[in-house]
mmCIF file of C-alpha atoms and ligand atoms in Angstrom:
data_model
loop_
_atom_site.group_PDB
_atom_site.id
_atom_site.type_symbol
_atom_site.label_atom_id
_atom_site.label_comp_id
_atom_site.label_asym_id
_atom_site.label_seq_id
_atom_site.Cartn_x
_atom_site.Cartn_y
_atom_site.Cartn_z
ATOM 1 C CA MET A 195 -0.150 0.156 -0.274
ATOM 2 C CA ALA A 196 1.256 3.832 -0.421
ATOM 3 C CA GLY A 197 2.164 5.593 2.172
ATOM 4 C CA LEU A 198 0.578 8.715 4.001
ATOM 5 C CA PHE A 199 1.912 11.973 3.691
ATOM 6 C CA ILE A 200 1.162 15.136 5.800
ATOM 7 C CA SER A 201 2.553 18.306 5.888
ATOM 8 C CA PHE A 202 2.238 21.027 9.052
ATOM 9 C CA GLU A 203 2.395 24.412 8.285
ATOM 10 C CA GLY A 204 2.604 28.222 9.602
ATOM 11 C CA PRO A 205 3.792 31.465 10.401
ATOM 12 C CA GLU A 206 6.635 31.235 12.434
ATOM 13 C CA GLY A 207 6.926 30.538 16.052
ATOM 14 C CA ALA A 208 3.939 28.498 15.723
ATOM 15 C CA GLY A 209 5.270 25.191 17.878
ATOM 16 C CA LYS A 210 5.147 22.918 14.545
ATOM 17 C CA THR A 211 8.709 21.642 15.538
ATOM 18 C CA THR A 212 7.917 20.425 18.656
ATOM 19 C CA VAL A 213 4.722 19.111 17.692
ATOM 20 C CA LEU A 214 6.067 17.525 15.558
ATOM 21 C CA GLN A 215 8.540 15.540 17.112
ATOM 22 C CA GLU A 216 6.121 14.515 19.769
ATOM 23 C CA ILE A 217 3.538 13.094 16.956
ATOM 24 C CA THR A 218 6.284 10.934 15.380
ATOM 25 C CA ASP A 219 7.501 9.564 18.870
ATOM 26 C CA ARG A 220 3.564 8.260 19.404
ATOM 27 C CA LEU A 221 3.902 6.714 15.725
ATOM 28 C CA ARG A 222 6.801 5.187 16.413
ATOM 29 C CA ALA A 223 5.336 3.952 19.786
ATOM 30 C CA GLN A 224 2.367 2.414 17.959
ATOM 31 C CA GLY A 225 4.827 0.632 15.493
ATOM 32 C CA GLN A 226 4.408 2.723 12.327
ATOM 33 C CA ASP A 227 7.323 3.134 10.113
ATOM 34 C CA VAL A 228 7.177 7.333 10.208
ATOM 35 C CA VAL A 229 9.862 9.670 8.530
ATOM 36 C CA MET A 230 10.135 12.705 9.807
ATOM 37 C CA THR A 231 11.862 15.689 7.675
ATOM 38 C CA ARG A 232 11.848 19.175 6.731
ATOM 39 C CA GLU A 233 11.496 21.659 4.452
ATOM 40 C CA PRO A 234 13.739 23.541 3.207
ATOM 41 C CA GLY A 235 16.041 20.857 3.682
ATOM 42 C CA GLY A 236 16.071 17.320 4.880
ATOM 43 C CA ILE A 237 18.444 15.904 2.511
ATOM 44 C CA PRO A 238 22.197 17.188 2.217
ATOM 45 C CA ILE A 239 22.007 18.929 -1.447
ATOM 46 C CA ALA A 240 18.420 20.061 -0.358
ATOM 47 C CA GLU A 241 20.318 21.424 3.299
ATOM 48 C CA LYS A 242 22.905 23.350 1.184
ATOM 49 C CA ILE A 243 20.314 25.213 -0.965
ATOM 50 C CA ARG A 244 18.306 26.049 2.532
ATOM 51 C CA GLU A 245 21.701 27.579 3.588
ATOM 52 C CA VAL A 246 21.554 29.590 0.714
ATOM 53 C CA ILE A 247 18.256 30.728 0.445
ATOM 54 C CA LEU A 248 18.321 31.774 4.671
ATOM 55 C CA ASP A 249 21.658 33.786 4.506
ATOM 56 C CA SER A 250 20.789 36.692 5.942
ATOM 57 C CA ASN A 251 23.935 37.984 4.326
ATOM 58 C CA HIS A 252 21.817 37.770 0.926
ATOM 59 C CA ASP A 253 19.598 40.555 1.600
ATOM 60 C CA ALA A 254 19.815 41.025 -2.527
ATOM 61 C CA MET A 255 18.445 37.708 -3.429
ATOM 62 C CA ASP A 256 15.512 38.678 -5.879
ATOM 63 C CA SER A 257 11.703 37.294 -5.493
ATOM 64 C CA LYS A 258 11.537 35.136 -8.030
ATOM 65 C CA THR A 259 15.018 33.644 -7.385
ATOM 66 C CA GLU A 260 14.188 32.682 -3.878
ATOM 67 C CA ALA A 261 10.485 31.320 -5.089
ATOM 68 C CA LEU A 262 13.147 28.959 -7.832
ATOM 69 C CA LEU A 263 15.201 27.721 -5.154
ATOM 70 C CA TYR A 264 12.565 26.552 -2.633
ATOM 71 C CA ALA A 265 10.930 24.661 -5.702
ATOM 72 C CA ALA A 266 14.000 23.295 -6.093
ATOM 73 C CA ALA A 267 15.318 22.345 -3.006
ATOM 74 C CA ARG A 268 11.624 20.605 -2.835
ATOM 75 C CA ARG A 269 11.894 18.404 -5.714
ATOM 76 C CA GLN A 270 15.002 16.718 -4.759
ATOM 77 C CA HIS A 271 13.803 16.767 -1.339
ATOM 78 C CA LEU A 272 10.835 14.394 -2.779
ATOM 79 C CA VAL A 273 12.419 12.761 -5.395
ATOM 80 C CA GLU A 274 15.298 11.699 -2.864
ATOM 81 C CA LYS A 275 13.295 11.149 0.110
ATOM 82 C CA ILE A 276 9.485 11.295 0.344
ATOM 83 C CA ILE A 277 8.310 9.464 -3.023
ATOM 84 C CA PRO A 278 10.709 6.652 -1.975
ATOM 85 C CA ALA A 279 8.929 6.761 1.650
ATOM 86 C CA LEU A 280 5.602 6.380 0.394
ATOM 87 C CA GLU A 281 6.586 3.710 -2.210
ATOM 88 C CA GLN A 282 7.558 1.723 0.483
ATOM 89 C CA GLY A 283 4.530 2.231 2.601
ATOM 90 C CA LYS A 284 5.877 4.680 5.175
ATOM 91 C CA ILE A 285 4.280 7.504 7.124
ATOM 92 C CA VAL A 286 6.014 10.872 6.036
ATOM 93 C CA LEU A 287 5.406 13.707 8.186
ATOM 94 C CA CYS A 288 6.867 16.996 6.720
ATOM 95 C CA ASP A 289 7.556 20.424 8.517
ATOM 96 C CA ARG A 290 6.305 22.546 5.627
ATOM 97 C CA PHE A 291 5.958 21.812 1.897
ATOM 98 C CA ILE A 292 4.179 23.781 -0.949
ATOM 99 C CA ASP A 293 1.676 26.019 1.143
ATOM 100 C CA SER A 294 4.754 27.519 2.698
ATOM 101 C CA SER A 295 5.830 28.734 -0.978
ATOM 102 C CA LEU A 296 2.204 29.724 -2.031
ATOM 103 C CA ALA A 297 1.824 32.124 1.137
ATOM 104 C CA TYR A 298 5.556 33.319 1.466
ATOM 105 C CA GLN A 299 6.317 33.643 -2.196
ATOM 106 C CA GLY A 300 3.191 33.785 -3.345
ATOM 107 C CA PHE A 301 1.299 36.350 -1.571
ATOM 108 C CA ALA A 302 4.032 38.049 0.767
ATOM 109 C CA ARG A 303 6.318 38.532 -1.675
ATOM 110 C CA GLU A 304 3.188 39.184 -4.047
ATOM 111 C CA LEU A 305 4.690 36.973 -6.498
ATOM 112 C CA GLY A 306 0.825 35.827 -7.266
ATOM 113 C CA ILE A 307 -0.279 32.212 -5.858
ATOM 114 C CA GLU A 308 -0.648 30.797 -9.237
ATOM 115 C CA ASN A 309 2.289 31.915 -10.653
ATOM 116 C CA VAL A 310 4.132 30.126 -7.578
ATOM 117 C CA LEU A 311 1.714 26.961 -7.771
ATOM 118 C CA ALA A 312 3.107 26.601 -11.499
ATOM 119 C CA ILE A 313 6.214 26.111 -10.748
ATOM 120 C CA ASN A 314 5.778 24.183 -7.631
ATOM 121 C CA LEU A 315 3.268 21.914 -9.725
ATOM 122 C CA PHE A 316 6.672 21.502 -12.409
ATOM 123 C CA ALA A 317 8.580 20.171 -9.061
ATOM 124 C CA ILE A 318 6.719 17.929 -7.400
ATOM 125 C CA GLU A 319 3.650 16.545 -9.989
ATOM 126 C CA GLN A 320 0.987 14.773 -8.672
ATOM 127 C CA TYR A 321 2.677 14.636 -4.997
ATOM 128 C CA MET A 322 0.682 16.884 -2.960
ATOM 129 C CA PRO A 323 0.170 16.006 1.090
ATOM 130 C CA ASP A 324 -3.222 13.839 1.400
ATOM 131 C CA CYS A 325 -3.343 15.601 4.726
ATOM 132 C CA THR A 326 -2.268 19.575 5.652
ATOM 133 C CA ILE A 327 -2.314 21.031 9.186
ATOM 134 C CA PHE A 328 -2.195 24.863 9.947
ATOM 135 C CA PHE A 329 -0.966 25.638 12.692
ATOM 136 C CA ASP A 330 -2.921 28.997 13.266
ATOM 137 C CA VAL A 331 -0.969 31.483 15.745
ATOM 138 C CA PRO A 332 -1.044 35.486 14.711
ATOM 139 C CA PRO A 333 1.957 36.731 13.301
ATOM 140 C CA GLU A 334 2.893 38.916 16.321
ATOM 141 C CA VAL A 335 2.182 36.158 19.217
ATOM 142 C CA GLY A 336 4.645 33.637 17.036
ATOM 143 C CA LEU A 337 7.473 36.510 15.983
ATOM 144 C CA ALA A 338 7.344 37.169 19.864
ATOM 145 C CA ARG A 339 7.607 33.654 20.886
ATOM 146 C CA ILE A 340 10.761 33.588 18.048
ATOM 147 C CA TRP A 341 12.361 36.471 20.392
ATOM 148 C CA LYS A 342 12.519 35.209 23.276
ATOM 149 C CA ASP A 343 13.962 31.708 22.879
ATOM 150 C CA LYS A 344 17.545 33.525 22.480
ATOM 151 C CA ASP A 345 18.975 29.811 20.939
ATOM 152 C CA ARG A 346 16.626 30.028 18.001
ATOM 153 C CA GLU A 347 18.411 30.844 14.738
ATOM 154 C CA ARG A 348 17.524 34.115 13.445
ATOM 155 C CA ASN A 349 16.788 33.415 9.330
ATOM 156 C CA ARG A 350 16.858 36.084 6.530
ATOM 157 C CA LEU A 351 12.898 35.144 6.644
ATOM 158 C CA ASP A 352 12.429 35.880 10.450
ATOM 159 C CA LEU A 353 14.384 39.136 10.068
ATOM 160 C CA GLU A 354 11.579 40.439 7.735
ATOM 161 C CA LYS A 355 9.495 43.274 9.050
ATOM 162 C CA MET A 356 6.052 42.985 10.908
ATOM 163 C CA ASP A 357 4.077 43.706 7.402
ATOM 164 C CA PHE A 358 5.831 40.840 5.739
ATOM 165 C CA HIS A 359 4.421 38.167 8.204
ATOM 166 C CA LYS A 360 1.018 40.177 8.504
ATOM 167 C CA ARG A 361 1.124 39.062 4.657
ATOM 168 C CA VAL A 362 2.423 35.299 4.917
ATOM 169 C CA TYR A 363 -1.084 35.161 7.724
ATOM 170 C CA LYS A 364 -2.856 36.610 5.274
ATOM 171 C CA GLY A 365 -1.716 34.484 2.145
ATOM 172 C CA TYR A 366 -2.117 31.125 4.217
ATOM 173 C CA GLN A 367 -5.711 31.652 5.017
ATOM 174 C CA GLU A 368 -6.492 32.328 0.872
ATOM 175 C CA VAL A 369 -4.668 29.363 0.025
ATOM 176 C CA MET A 370 -6.749 27.983 2.688
ATOM 177 C CA ARG A 371 -9.721 28.866 1.124
ATOM 178 C CA LEU A 372 -8.777 27.589 -1.859
ATOM 179 C CA ASP A 373 -8.017 23.867 -0.800
ATOM 180 C CA SER A 374 -10.240 23.724 2.541
ATOM 181 C CA GLU A 375 -10.681 19.863 2.170
ATOM 182 C CA ARG A 376 -7.251 19.140 2.645
ATOM 183 C CA ILE A 377 -5.989 21.712 4.905
ATOM 184 C CA GLN A 378 -7.411 21.699 8.727
ATOM 185 C CA VAL A 379 -6.735 23.990 11.361
ATOM 186 C CA VAL A 380 -5.432 23.439 14.519
ATOM 187 C CA ASP A 381 -5.223 26.569 17.259
ATOM 188 C CA ALA A 382 -1.640 26.920 17.888
ATOM 189 C CA GLN A 383 -2.316 29.593 20.864
ATOM 190 C CA GLN A 384 -3.203 27.225 22.925
ATOM 191 C CA THR A 385 -1.178 25.386 25.651
ATOM 192 C CA PRO A 386 1.412 22.989 24.060
ATOM 193 C CA ALA A 387 -0.318 19.921 25.300
ATOM 194 C CA GLN A 388 -3.262 20.738 23.729
ATOM 195 C CA VAL A 389 -1.877 21.231 20.616
ATOM 196 C CA VAL A 390 -0.346 17.970 20.682
ATOM 197 C CA GLU A 391 -3.785 16.585 21.702
ATOM 198 C CA ASN A 392 -5.858 18.279 18.832
ATOM 199 C CA VAL A 393 -2.829 17.092 16.091
ATOM 200 C CA TRP A 394 -3.008 14.018 16.980
ATOM 201 C CA ARG A 395 -6.765 13.589 16.807
ATOM 202 C CA ILE A 396 -6.114 14.243 13.350
ATOM 203 C CA VAL A 397 -3.192 12.698 12.378
ATOM 204 C CA SER A 398 -4.809 9.247 14.616
ATOM 205 C CA SER A 399 -7.685 9.843 12.158
ATOM 206 C CA GLU A 400 -6.081 10.133 8.954
ATOM 207 C CA VAL A 401 -3.767 7.275 9.949
ATOM 208 C CA ASN A 402 -7.242 5.091 10.579
ATOM 209 C CA ILE A 403 -9.061 6.478 7.389
ATOM 210 C CA HIS A 404 -5.482 5.386 5.193
ATOM 211 C CA LYS A 405 -5.905 1.679 6.714
ATOM 212 C CA ASP A 406 -9.189 1.420 5.496
ATOM 213 C CA SER A 407 -8.874 2.562 2.287
HETATM 214 P P1 TMP B 617 11.561 27.029 9.220
HETATM 215 O O1 TMP B 617 12.306 28.286 9.768
HETATM 216 O O2 TMP B 617 10.249 27.196 9.600
HETATM 217 O O3 TMP B 617 12.416 26.045 9.279
HETATM 218 O O4 TMP B 617 10.949 27.671 7.646
HETATM 219 C C1 TMP B 617 12.321 28.536 7.048
HETATM 220 C C2 TMP B 617 12.151 29.700 6.360
HETATM 221 O O5 TMP B 617 11.520 29.727 5.128
HETATM 222 C C3 TMP B 617 10.478 30.489 7.174
HETATM 223 O O6 TMP B 617 10.836 31.293 7.514
HETATM 224 C C4 TMP B 617 9.911 29.933 6.329
HETATM 225 C C5 TMP B 617 10.464 30.069 5.034
HETATM 226 N N1 TMP B 617 9.587 29.051 3.594
HETATM 227 C C6 TMP B 617 9.608 29.896 2.530
HETATM 228 O O7 TMP B 617 9.403 31.309 2.635
HETATM 229 N N2 TMP B 617 8.734 29.400 1.668
HETATM 230 C C7 TMP B 617 8.945 27.539 1.484
HETATM 231 O O8 TMP B 617 8.686 27.189 0.426
HETATM 232 C C8 TMP B 617 9.523 26.991 3.133
HETATM 233 C C9 TMP B 617 9.344 25.623 2.812
HETATM 234 C C10 TMP B 617 10.113 27.722 3.523
#
């Protein structure tokens, strides 16, 4: 049976990474074969592209170059890691995927969601996630969390002005409107334990539906 592909989305400081680790641990405790990965990155070539995109010295980077680099990293990550895992029937949990490009580059950078979708469909072909969980946190709250955490790396996109992050949030609302069946929303302003429980409910239900299909 083909595997299950779930992506996790949200603005900066939404708490995705911590929750993803907990969900991975729970699935593995059930005996599920899980690949937890992230974008941009997940494999050496894409991690190198990540360094180029997020380097805070690269303030000359053009928006289209940025969108193409994210799509290139996505393509390589998909081919090298996600497709083989899905073909082996594994569950793939991916921290960010195509919707990040639609919200950040398509909407916030004003390249147009349709244009960014087009280059990404070229990159991913038919491999859209089966389900996407959006961590809903207002940009002010998410960014305040990041600035409080002194150990967290601050990349070129974190350093964008508040107005950019507000547009990212609006971009996600638009993307969710366009694909409301695939994307489920979790209130990420709740306590971490509550967020984990809500995400767990959605993931377990997806795993069960997938098992029966
Ligand atoms: P991360 O901080 O969640 O690892 O993501 C790195 C940054 O890259 C974050 O600011 C979101 C941004 N991003 C995009 O702008 N477009 C994309 O397609 C992806 C995957 C991430």
